[in-house]
């Protein structure tokens, strides 16, 4: 029986996300409510809970894949998902710390179909709010009372440092003409995979999963790199009404994402033409971004990222199987991974 056919508790990916969001979001809101008022208002806007004036809003706050992974990983090792709630809240806070900072560093003006926090409140406010979310994440985990909280703190701190290193590399790539494909993959593994892997391992550790936590962490890391390939593809070919960002936004800022770097290193005429566009100063025009997208596809960058995403998904599912998980949550983790990696818009 396929996962989509199993309706015993709504195991389709959208149902899994919705059910687990209902479990963790009240805890996330309660944690954010403990922040000082100045940064709390910015955080509430960023999460989509309020508008720029503080009035309640029901804006898109993302799919919350990372906290859902933490809750499902706890279930996968035989625990109740509630034991992993502090970990779920912590990884979501860390993720949003990184988003607030990323938007400032990248100059992005739109996220989740709304103006980014820094464009509304200023870059200083967005940076300080991100710092507050990171501090809050560590506090939530430390105060959890879980016997594995210390181990969890070390895991989360290590993931944050890896994430920062990946973000550093991403920024460094913008200033460089020669970015190799292997180092671009390592950047993605740091910027995205580390926290997704941590979410899975953290949920398993808080759930008393022992050695199985490493296998679940491997599942999350492989899934994370596949997820980044797809995100990069959507940054070029995704629809603004679903991505929440302008069309070809990554190309406009000449971002050296995975399919772009694959094309630049292809040794093809199209790759060399693309390099000519990317070495210019300033943002690309609309006609230039359209041409860049054509060149990336012709040079094989789009196909390469699609193939890599599928191969990494297969590795993730192998690692999940090797963790000897409880069948129901394992099916949901697999369904969620397939859904996220096979997004087309």
mmCIF file of C-alpha atoms in Angstrom:
data_model
loop_
_atom_site.group_PDB
_atom_site.id
_atom_site.type_symbol
_atom_site.label_atom_id
_atom_site.label_comp_id
_atom_site.label_asym_id
_atom_site.label_seq_id
_atom_site.Cartn_x
_atom_site.Cartn_y
_atom_site.Cartn_z
ATOM 1 C CA UNK A 1 0.000 0.000 0.000
ATOM 2 C CA UNK A 2 1.351 3.437 -0.874
ATOM 3 C CA UNK A 3 1.738 6.136 1.743
ATOM 4 C CA UNK A 4 -0.890 8.309 0.127
ATOM 5 C CA UNK A 5 -3.370 5.430 0.422
ATOM 6 C CA UNK A 6 -2.875 5.095 4.191
ATOM 7 C CA UNK A 7 -5.487 7.319 5.807
ATOM 8 C CA UNK A 8 -5.474 5.824 9.314
ATOM 9 C CA UNK A 9 -4.331 9.120 10.763
ATOM 10 C CA UNK A 10 -3.924 11.282 7.705
ATOM 11 C CA UNK A 11 -0.493 10.219 6.522
ATOM 12 C CA UNK A 12 -0.398 12.255 3.345
ATOM 13 C CA UNK A 13 2.359 14.883 3.620
ATOM 14 C CA UNK A 14 0.014 17.861 3.923
ATOM 15 C CA UNK A 15 -1.927 16.117 6.687
ATOM 16 C CA UNK A 16 1.307 15.197 8.480
ATOM 17 C CA UNK A 17 2.491 18.807 8.379
ATOM 18 C CA UNK A 18 -0.863 20.169 9.559
ATOM 19 C CA UNK A 19 -1.234 17.670 12.404
ATOM 20 C CA UNK A 20 2.249 18.276 13.759
ATOM 21 C CA UNK A 21 1.964 22.049 13.327
ATOM 22 C CA UNK A 22 -1.103 21.959 15.577
ATOM 23 C CA UNK A 23 1.057 20.213 18.176
ATOM 24 C CA UNK A 24 4.138 22.431 18.135
ATOM 25 C CA UNK A 25 2.861 25.909 17.171
ATOM 26 C CA UNK A 26 1.266 26.717 20.563
ATOM 27 C CA UNK A 27 4.612 25.911 22.196
ATOM 28 C CA UNK A 28 6.421 28.091 19.652
ATOM 29 C CA UNK A 29 4.065 31.013 20.285
ATOM 30 C CA UNK A 30 4.453 30.593 24.047
ATOM 31 C CA UNK A 31 8.227 30.713 23.703
ATOM 32 C CA UNK A 32 8.164 33.828 21.488
ATOM 33 C CA UNK A 33 5.810 35.509 23.973
ATOM 34 C CA UNK A 34 8.676 35.415 26.494
ATOM 35 C CA UNK A 35 10.834 37.706 24.338
ATOM 36 C CA UNK A 36 11.280 41.401 25.203
ATOM 37 C CA UNK A 37 8.526 43.511 23.585
ATOM 38 C CA UNK A 38 10.760 45.242 21.016
ATOM 39 C CA UNK A 39 11.930 42.049 19.332
ATOM 40 C CA UNK A 40 8.729 40.139 20.070
ATOM 41 C CA UNK A 41 6.764 42.389 17.712
ATOM 42 C CA UNK A 42 9.267 41.863 14.890
ATOM 43 C CA UNK A 43 9.275 38.102 15.479
ATOM 44 C CA UNK A 44 5.459 37.971 15.453
ATOM 45 C CA UNK A 45 5.440 39.815 12.120
ATOM 46 C CA UNK A 46 8.121 37.530 10.679
ATOM 47 C CA UNK A 47 6.180 34.407 11.718
ATOM 48 C CA UNK A 48 3.039 35.816 10.092
ATOM 49 C CA UNK A 49 1.108 36.128 13.344
ATOM 50 C CA UNK A 50 0.684 39.910 13.188
ATOM 51 C CA UNK A 51 0.930 42.781 10.750
ATOM 52 C CA UNK A 52 3.455 45.608 10.959
ATOM 53 C CA UNK A 53 1.224 47.434 13.469
ATOM 54 C CA UNK A 54 0.864 44.456 15.776
ATOM 55 C CA UNK A 55 -2.690 43.549 14.757
ATOM 56 C CA UNK A 56 -3.389 39.804 14.454
ATOM 57 C CA UNK A 57 -2.761 38.364 11.002
ATOM 58 C CA UNK A 58 -3.018 34.930 9.453
ATOM 59 C CA UNK A 59 -0.153 35.196 7.001
ATOM 60 C CA UNK A 60 1.817 32.233 5.709
ATOM 61 C CA UNK A 61 4.440 31.161 8.245
ATOM 62 C CA UNK A 62 6.042 28.400 6.192
ATOM 63 C CA UNK A 63 5.568 24.645 6.187
ATOM 64 C CA UNK A 64 7.660 24.132 9.349
ATOM 65 C CA UNK A 65 9.409 21.051 7.981
ATOM 66 C CA UNK A 66 12.193 21.088 10.608
ATOM 67 C CA UNK A 67 10.043 20.922 13.742
ATOM 68 C CA UNK A 68 7.842 18.289 12.132
ATOM 69 C CA UNK A 69 10.936 16.181 11.457
ATOM 70 C CA UNK A 70 11.909 16.441 15.125
ATOM 71 C CA UNK A 71 8.475 15.298 16.312
ATOM 72 C CA UNK A 72 8.290 12.430 13.822
ATOM 73 C CA UNK A 73 11.827 11.295 14.694
ATOM 74 C CA UNK A 74 10.819 10.984 18.339
ATOM 75 C CA UNK A 75 7.844 8.867 17.306
ATOM 76 C CA UNK A 76 10.072 6.835 15.010
ATOM 77 C CA UNK A 77 12.123 5.671 18.009
ATOM 78 C CA UNK A 78 8.999 4.791 20.002
ATOM 79 C CA UNK A 79 8.451 7.949 22.055
ATOM 80 C CA UNK A 80 5.499 10.284 22.285
ATOM 81 C CA UNK A 81 6.025 13.327 20.036
ATOM 82 C CA UNK A 82 5.471 15.667 22.993
ATOM 83 C CA UNK A 83 8.870 14.723 24.457
ATOM 84 C CA UNK A 84 10.515 16.319 21.424
ATOM 85 C CA UNK A 85 8.517 19.564 21.573
ATOM 86 C CA UNK A 86 11.431 21.584 23.029
ATOM 87 C CA UNK A 87 13.646 20.333 20.206
ATOM 88 C CA UNK A 88 10.995 21.105 17.604
ATOM 89 C CA UNK A 89 10.584 24.647 18.906
ATOM 90 C CA UNK A 90 14.360 25.110 19.132
ATOM 91 C CA UNK A 91 15.084 24.092 15.533
ATOM 92 C CA UNK A 92 12.269 26.295 14.233
ATOM 93 C CA UNK A 93 13.630 29.254 16.181
ATOM 94 C CA UNK A 94 17.132 28.613 14.818
ATOM 95 C CA UNK A 95 15.786 28.317 11.289
ATOM 96 C CA UNK A 96 14.005 31.642 11.565
ATOM 97 C CA UNK A 97 17.060 33.280 13.125
ATOM 98 C CA UNK A 98 18.892 32.312 9.944
ATOM 99 C CA UNK A 99 16.070 33.560 7.687
ATOM 100 C CA UNK A 100 15.974 36.967 9.340
ATOM 101 C CA UNK A 101 19.722 37.345 8.895
ATOM 102 C CA UNK A 102 19.723 35.887 5.377
ATOM 103 C CA UNK A 103 17.123 38.380 4.197
ATOM 104 C CA UNK A 104 19.266 41.272 5.412
ATOM 105 C CA UNK A 105 22.491 39.878 3.932
ATOM 106 C CA UNK A 106 20.896 38.962 0.604
ATOM 107 C CA UNK A 107 18.815 42.139 0.370
ATOM 108 C CA UNK A 108 15.660 40.074 -0.172
ATOM 109 C CA UNK A 109 12.535 42.214 0.019
ATOM 110 C CA UNK A 110 9.887 39.472 -0.048
ATOM 111 C CA UNK A 111 9.386 36.320 2.005
ATOM 112 C CA UNK A 112 6.256 34.201 2.238
ATOM 113 C CA UNK A 113 4.344 36.657 0.042
ATOM 114 C CA UNK A 114 5.008 39.631 2.373
ATOM 115 C CA UNK A 115 7.687 42.312 2.749
ATOM 116 C CA UNK A 116 10.630 40.940 4.720
ATOM 117 C CA UNK A 117 11.010 42.045 8.332
ATOM 118 C CA UNK A 118 14.047 44.202 7.672
ATOM 119 C CA UNK A 119 12.211 46.218 5.013
ATOM 120 C CA UNK A 120 9.437 46.964 7.522
ATOM 121 C CA UNK A 121 11.361 47.438 10.778
ATOM 122 C CA UNK A 122 14.900 48.119 9.562
ATOM 123 C CA UNK A 123 17.935 45.873 9.252
ATOM 124 C CA UNK A 124 19.114 46.515 12.837
ATOM 125 C CA UNK A 125 15.791 45.354 14.259
ATOM 126 C CA UNK A 126 15.773 42.239 12.069
ATOM 127 C CA UNK A 127 19.325 41.292 13.067
ATOM 128 C CA UNK A 128 18.638 41.787 16.775
ATOM 129 C CA UNK A 129 15.418 39.772 16.498
ATOM 130 C CA UNK A 130 17.333 36.962 14.830
ATOM 131 C CA UNK A 131 19.860 37.034 17.671
ATOM 132 C CA UNK A 132 17.015 36.862 20.175
ATOM 133 C CA UNK A 133 15.488 33.828 18.436
ATOM 134 C CA UNK A 134 18.822 32.000 18.537
ATOM 135 C CA UNK A 135 19.239 32.709 22.245
ATOM 136 C CA UNK A 136 15.652 31.666 22.894
ATOM 137 C CA UNK A 137 16.193 28.371 21.048
ATOM 138 C CA UNK A 138 19.030 27.402 23.385
ATOM 139 C CA UNK A 139 17.026 28.476 26.447
ATOM 140 C CA UNK A 140 13.978 26.427 25.424
ATOM 141 C CA UNK A 141 16.084 23.314 25.046
ATOM 142 C CA UNK A 142 18.084 23.893 28.240
ATOM 143 C CA UNK A 143 14.899 24.408 30.272
ATOM 144 C CA UNK A 144 13.142 21.330 28.877
ATOM 145 C CA UNK A 145 13.995 19.023 31.769
ATOM 146 C CA UNK A 146 14.701 16.201 29.330
ATOM 147 C CA UNK A 147 17.530 13.915 30.458
ATOM 148 C CA UNK A 148 19.153 14.320 27.031
ATOM 149 C CA UNK A 149 18.923 18.135 26.997
ATOM 150 C CA UNK A 150 22.697 18.612 27.399
ATOM 151 C CA UNK A 151 23.423 16.327 24.463
ATOM 152 C CA UNK A 152 20.729 18.135 22.509
ATOM 153 C CA UNK A 153 22.276 21.519 23.243
ATOM 154 C CA UNK A 154 25.648 20.364 21.961
ATOM 155 C CA UNK A 155 24.034 18.971 18.816
ATOM 156 C CA UNK A 156 22.106 22.171 18.178
ATOM 157 C CA UNK A 157 25.122 24.395 18.814
ATOM 158 C CA UNK A 158 27.225 22.323 16.409
ATOM 159 C CA UNK A 159 24.499 22.578 13.766
ATOM 160 C CA UNK A 160 24.320 26.366 14.190
ATOM 161 C CA UNK A 161 28.083 26.713 13.730
ATOM 162 C CA UNK A 162 27.921 24.539 10.609
ATOM 163 C CA UNK A 163 25.007 26.606 9.321
ATOM 164 C CA UNK A 164 26.942 29.833 9.874
ATOM 165 C CA UNK A 165 29.949 28.394 8.072
ATOM 166 C CA UNK A 166 27.709 27.467 5.152
ATOM 167 C CA UNK A 167 26.231 30.952 5.076
ATOM 168 C CA UNK A 168 29.734 32.439 5.161
ATOM 169 C CA UNK A 169 30.674 30.335 2.133
ATOM 170 C CA UNK A 170 27.508 31.409 0.334
ATOM 171 C CA UNK A 171 28.407 35.069 0.822
ATOM 172 C CA UNK A 172 32.026 34.421 -0.163
ATOM 173 C CA UNK A 173 30.860 32.835 -3.424
ATOM 174 C CA UNK A 174 29.206 36.107 -4.417
ATOM 175 C CA UNK A 175 32.610 37.808 -4.466
ATOM 176 C CA UNK A 176 34.396 35.042 -6.339
ATOM 177 C CA UNK A 177 34.545 34.163 -10.007
ATOM 178 C CA UNK A 178 35.722 30.569 -9.519
ATOM 179 C CA UNK A 179 33.397 28.444 -7.403
ATOM 180 C CA UNK A 180 33.870 24.687 -7.702
ATOM 181 C CA UNK A 181 30.962 22.282 -7.700
ATOM 182 C CA UNK A 182 32.209 20.252 -4.723
ATOM 183 C CA UNK A 183 32.608 23.326 -2.524
ATOM 184 C CA UNK A 184 29.162 24.505 -3.571
ATOM 185 C CA UNK A 185 27.720 21.177 -2.406
ATOM 186 C CA UNK A 186 29.596 21.526 0.901
ATOM 187 C CA UNK A 187 28.103 24.996 1.293
ATOM 188 C CA UNK A 188 24.596 23.574 0.850
ATOM 189 C CA UNK A 189 25.347 20.795 3.308
ATOM 190 C CA UNK A 190 26.266 23.413 5.880
ATOM 191 C CA UNK A 191 23.626 26.015 5.179
ATOM 192 C CA UNK A 192 20.652 23.656 4.869
ATOM 193 C CA UNK A 193 21.454 20.009 5.591
ATOM 194 C CA UNK A 194 23.017 20.532 9.013
ATOM 195 C CA UNK A 195 19.850 21.854 10.646
ATOM 196 C CA UNK A 196 17.552 19.323 8.964
ATOM 197 C CA UNK A 197 19.864 16.526 10.108
ATOM 198 C CA UNK A 198 19.971 18.041 13.584
ATOM 199 C CA UNK A 199 16.167 18.211 13.721
ATOM 200 C CA UNK A 200 15.903 14.465 13.095
ATOM 201 C CA UNK A 201 18.744 13.484 15.414
ATOM 202 C CA UNK A 202 17.553 15.853 18.135
ATOM 203 C CA UNK A 203 14.032 14.448 18.080
ATOM 204 C CA UNK A 204 15.413 10.918 18.307
ATOM 205 C CA UNK A 205 17.792 11.796 21.166
ATOM 206 C CA UNK A 206 15.058 13.531 23.168
ATOM 207 C CA UNK A 207 12.912 10.457 22.526
ATOM 208 C CA UNK A 208 15.570 8.131 23.955
ATOM 209 C CA UNK A 209 16.529 6.700 20.589
ATOM 210 C CA UNK A 210 20.194 6.054 21.383
ATOM 211 C CA UNK A 211 22.280 4.932 18.413
ATOM 212 C CA UNK A 212 19.317 5.226 16.061
ATOM 213 C CA UNK A 213 19.642 8.988 16.296
ATOM 214 C CA UNK A 214 22.699 8.978 14.032
ATOM 215 C CA UNK A 215 20.875 7.110 11.266
ATOM 216 C CA UNK A 216 17.934 9.474 11.522
ATOM 217 C CA UNK A 217 20.371 12.376 11.437
ATOM 218 C CA UNK A 218 21.838 10.943 8.230
ATOM 219 C CA UNK A 219 18.330 10.728 6.804
ATOM 220 C CA UNK A 220 17.831 14.410 7.609
ATOM 221 C CA UNK A 221 21.174 15.486 6.170
ATOM 222 C CA UNK A 222 20.665 13.674 2.847
ATOM 223 C CA UNK A 223 17.102 14.939 2.686
ATOM 224 C CA UNK A 224 18.411 18.438 3.460
ATOM 225 C CA UNK A 225 20.846 18.549 0.557
ATOM 226 C CA UNK A 226 18.154 17.220 -1.777
ATOM 227 C CA UNK A 227 15.810 19.875 -0.401
ATOM 228 C CA UNK A 228 18.381 22.585 -1.207
ATOM 229 C CA UNK A 229 18.733 21.357 -4.789
ATOM 230 C CA UNK A 230 14.982 21.699 -5.206
ATOM 231 C CA UNK A 231 14.917 25.097 -3.491
ATOM 232 C CA UNK A 232 17.615 26.312 -5.879
ATOM 233 C CA UNK A 233 15.652 25.042 -8.857
ATOM 234 C CA UNK A 234 12.544 26.832 -7.596
ATOM 235 C CA UNK A 235 14.608 29.991 -7.114
ATOM 236 C CA UNK A 236 15.034 29.994 -10.905
ATOM 237 C CA UNK A 237 11.957 28.256 -12.312
ATOM 238 C CA UNK A 238 9.436 28.393 -9.444
ATOM 239 C CA UNK A 239 6.178 30.344 -9.553
ATOM 240 C CA UNK A 240 6.125 33.501 -7.414
ATOM 241 C CA UNK A 241 2.606 32.714 -6.177
ATOM 242 C CA UNK A 242 3.929 29.575 -4.486
ATOM 243 C CA UNK A 243 7.555 30.457 -3.696
ATOM 244 C CA UNK A 244 6.675 33.864 -2.246
ATOM 245 C CA UNK A 245 9.590 35.467 -4.100
ATOM 246 C CA UNK A 246 9.867 37.296 -7.433
ATOM 247 C CA UNK A 247 10.449 35.170 -10.538
ATOM 248 C CA UNK A 248 14.121 34.239 -11.073
ATOM 249 C CA UNK A 249 15.065 36.171 -7.934
ATOM 250 C CA UNK A 250 18.244 34.118 -7.415
ATOM 251 C CA UNK A 251 19.444 34.945 -10.921
ATOM 252 C CA UNK A 252 18.728 38.648 -10.586
ATOM 253 C CA UNK A 253 21.203 38.852 -7.710
ATOM 254 C CA UNK A 254 23.610 36.485 -9.544
ATOM 255 C CA UNK A 255 23.422 33.923 -6.748
ATOM 256 C CA UNK A 256 25.772 30.970 -7.255
ATOM 257 C CA UNK A 257 23.273 28.261 -6.410
ATOM 258 C CA UNK A 258 23.792 24.550 -7.120
ATOM 259 C CA UNK A 259 22.353 24.391 -10.673
ATOM 260 C CA UNK A 260 24.108 27.651 -11.563
ATOM 261 C CA UNK A 261 27.508 26.402 -10.404
ATOM 262 C CA UNK A 262 26.938 23.098 -12.201
ATOM 263 C CA UNK A 263 26.286 25.047 -15.416
ATOM 264 C CA UNK A 264 29.280 27.342 -14.870
ATOM 265 C CA UNK A 265 31.533 24.296 -14.468
ATOM 266 C CA UNK A 266 30.035 22.386 -17.405
ATOM 267 C CA UNK A 267 32.693 23.370 -19.941
ATOM 268 C CA UNK A 268 29.945 24.075 -22.478
ATOM 269 C CA UNK A 269 29.450 27.156 -24.681
ATOM 270 C CA UNK A 270 26.287 27.882 -22.715
ATOM 271 C CA UNK A 271 28.249 27.701 -19.462
ATOM 272 C CA UNK A 272 30.786 30.179 -20.784
ATOM 273 C CA UNK A 273 28.038 32.558 -21.901
ATOM 274 C CA UNK A 274 26.454 32.272 -18.480
ATOM 275 C CA UNK A 275 29.814 33.137 -16.887
ATOM 276 C CA UNK A 276 29.893 36.297 -18.985
ATOM 277 C CA UNK A 277 26.543 37.355 -17.539
ATOM 278 C CA UNK A 278 27.448 36.418 -13.978
ATOM 279 C CA UNK A 279 30.754 38.302 -13.957
ATOM 280 C CA UNK A 280 29.065 41.629 -14.538
ATOM 281 C CA UNK A 281 28.496 44.050 -11.694
ATOM 282 C CA UNK A 282 25.000 44.723 -10.386
ATOM 283 C CA UNK A 283 21.705 42.914 -10.782
ATOM 284 C CA UNK A 284 20.742 41.266 -14.035
ATOM 285 C CA UNK A 285 17.883 42.751 -16.061
ATOM 286 C CA UNK A 286 14.701 40.795 -16.804
ATOM 287 C CA UNK A 287 15.865 39.774 -20.310
ATOM 288 C CA UNK A 288 19.242 38.768 -18.869
ATOM 289 C CA UNK A 289 17.692 36.606 -16.140
ATOM 290 C CA UNK A 290 15.494 34.901 -18.732
ATOM 291 C CA UNK A 291 18.571 34.211 -20.861
ATOM 292 C CA UNK A 292 20.518 32.971 -17.832
ATOM 293 C CA UNK A 293 17.754 30.459 -17.040
ATOM 294 C CA UNK A 294 17.892 29.191 -20.628
ATOM 295 C CA UNK A 295 21.670 28.849 -20.438
ATOM 296 C CA UNK A 296 21.595 26.953 -17.131
ATOM 297 C CA UNK A 297 19.161 24.451 -18.592
ATOM 298 C CA UNK A 298 21.098 24.102 -21.858
ATOM 299 C CA UNK A 299 24.364 23.592 -19.938
ATOM 300 C CA UNK A 300 22.815 20.753 -17.915
ATOM 301 C CA UNK A 301 22.548 22.526 -14.567
ATOM 302 C CA UNK A 302 18.835 21.941 -14.171
ATOM 303 C CA UNK A 303 19.038 18.251 -15.043
ATOM 304 C CA UNK A 304 22.060 17.737 -12.761
ATOM 305 C CA UNK A 305 20.274 19.197 -9.729
ATOM 306 C CA UNK A 306 17.157 17.151 -10.436
ATOM 307 C CA UNK A 307 19.219 13.963 -10.639
ATOM 308 C CA UNK A 308 21.175 14.822 -7.503
ATOM 309 C CA UNK A 309 17.965 15.474 -5.584
ATOM 310 C CA UNK A 310 16.587 12.054 -6.536
ATOM 311 C CA UNK A 311 19.851 10.269 -5.664
ATOM 312 C CA UNK A 312 20.021 12.009 -2.288
ATOM 313 C CA UNK A 313 16.395 11.168 -1.598
ATOM 314 C CA UNK A 314 17.204 7.499 -2.203
ATOM 315 C CA UNK A 315 20.137 7.724 0.229
ATOM 316 C CA UNK A 316 17.910 9.404 2.804
ATOM 317 C CA UNK A 317 15.325 6.634 2.584
ATOM 318 C CA UNK A 318 18.052 3.983 2.952
ATOM 319 C CA UNK A 319 19.295 5.681 6.123
ATOM 320 C CA UNK A 320 15.735 5.874 7.445
ATOM 321 C CA UNK A 321 15.259 2.147 6.876
ATOM 322 C CA UNK A 322 18.591 1.407 8.600
ATOM 323 C CA UNK A 323 17.368 3.213 11.737
ATOM 324 C CA UNK A 324 14.815 0.423 12.305
ATOM 325 C CA UNK A 325 12.044 2.963 12.978
ATOM 326 C CA UNK A 326 8.473 2.457 14.115
ATOM 327 C CA UNK A 327 6.576 1.832 10.848
ATOM 328 C CA UNK A 328 3.880 4.544 11.006
ATOM 329 C CA UNK A 329 6.153 7.518 11.730
ATOM 330 C CA UNK A 330 8.713 6.104 9.294
ATOM 331 C CA UNK A 331 6.116 6.135 6.527
ATOM 332 C CA UNK A 332 5.320 9.737 7.368
ATOM 333 C CA UNK A 333 8.990 10.759 7.329
ATOM 334 C CA UNK A 334 9.415 9.085 3.948
ATOM 335 C CA UNK A 335 6.258 10.706 2.573
ATOM 336 C CA UNK A 336 7.390 14.119 3.791
ATOM 337 C CA UNK A 337 10.822 13.690 2.191
ATOM 338 C CA UNK A 338 9.333 12.633 -1.149
ATOM 339 C CA UNK A 339 6.862 15.506 -1.072
ATOM 340 C CA UNK A 340 9.509 18.144 -0.297
ATOM 341 C CA UNK A 341 12.050 16.842 -2.813
ATOM 342 C CA UNK A 342 9.589 16.353 -5.655
ATOM 343 C CA UNK A 343 8.040 19.814 -5.491
ATOM 344 C CA UNK A 344 7.775 21.274 -8.958
ATOM 345 C CA UNK A 345 6.645 24.821 -8.163
#
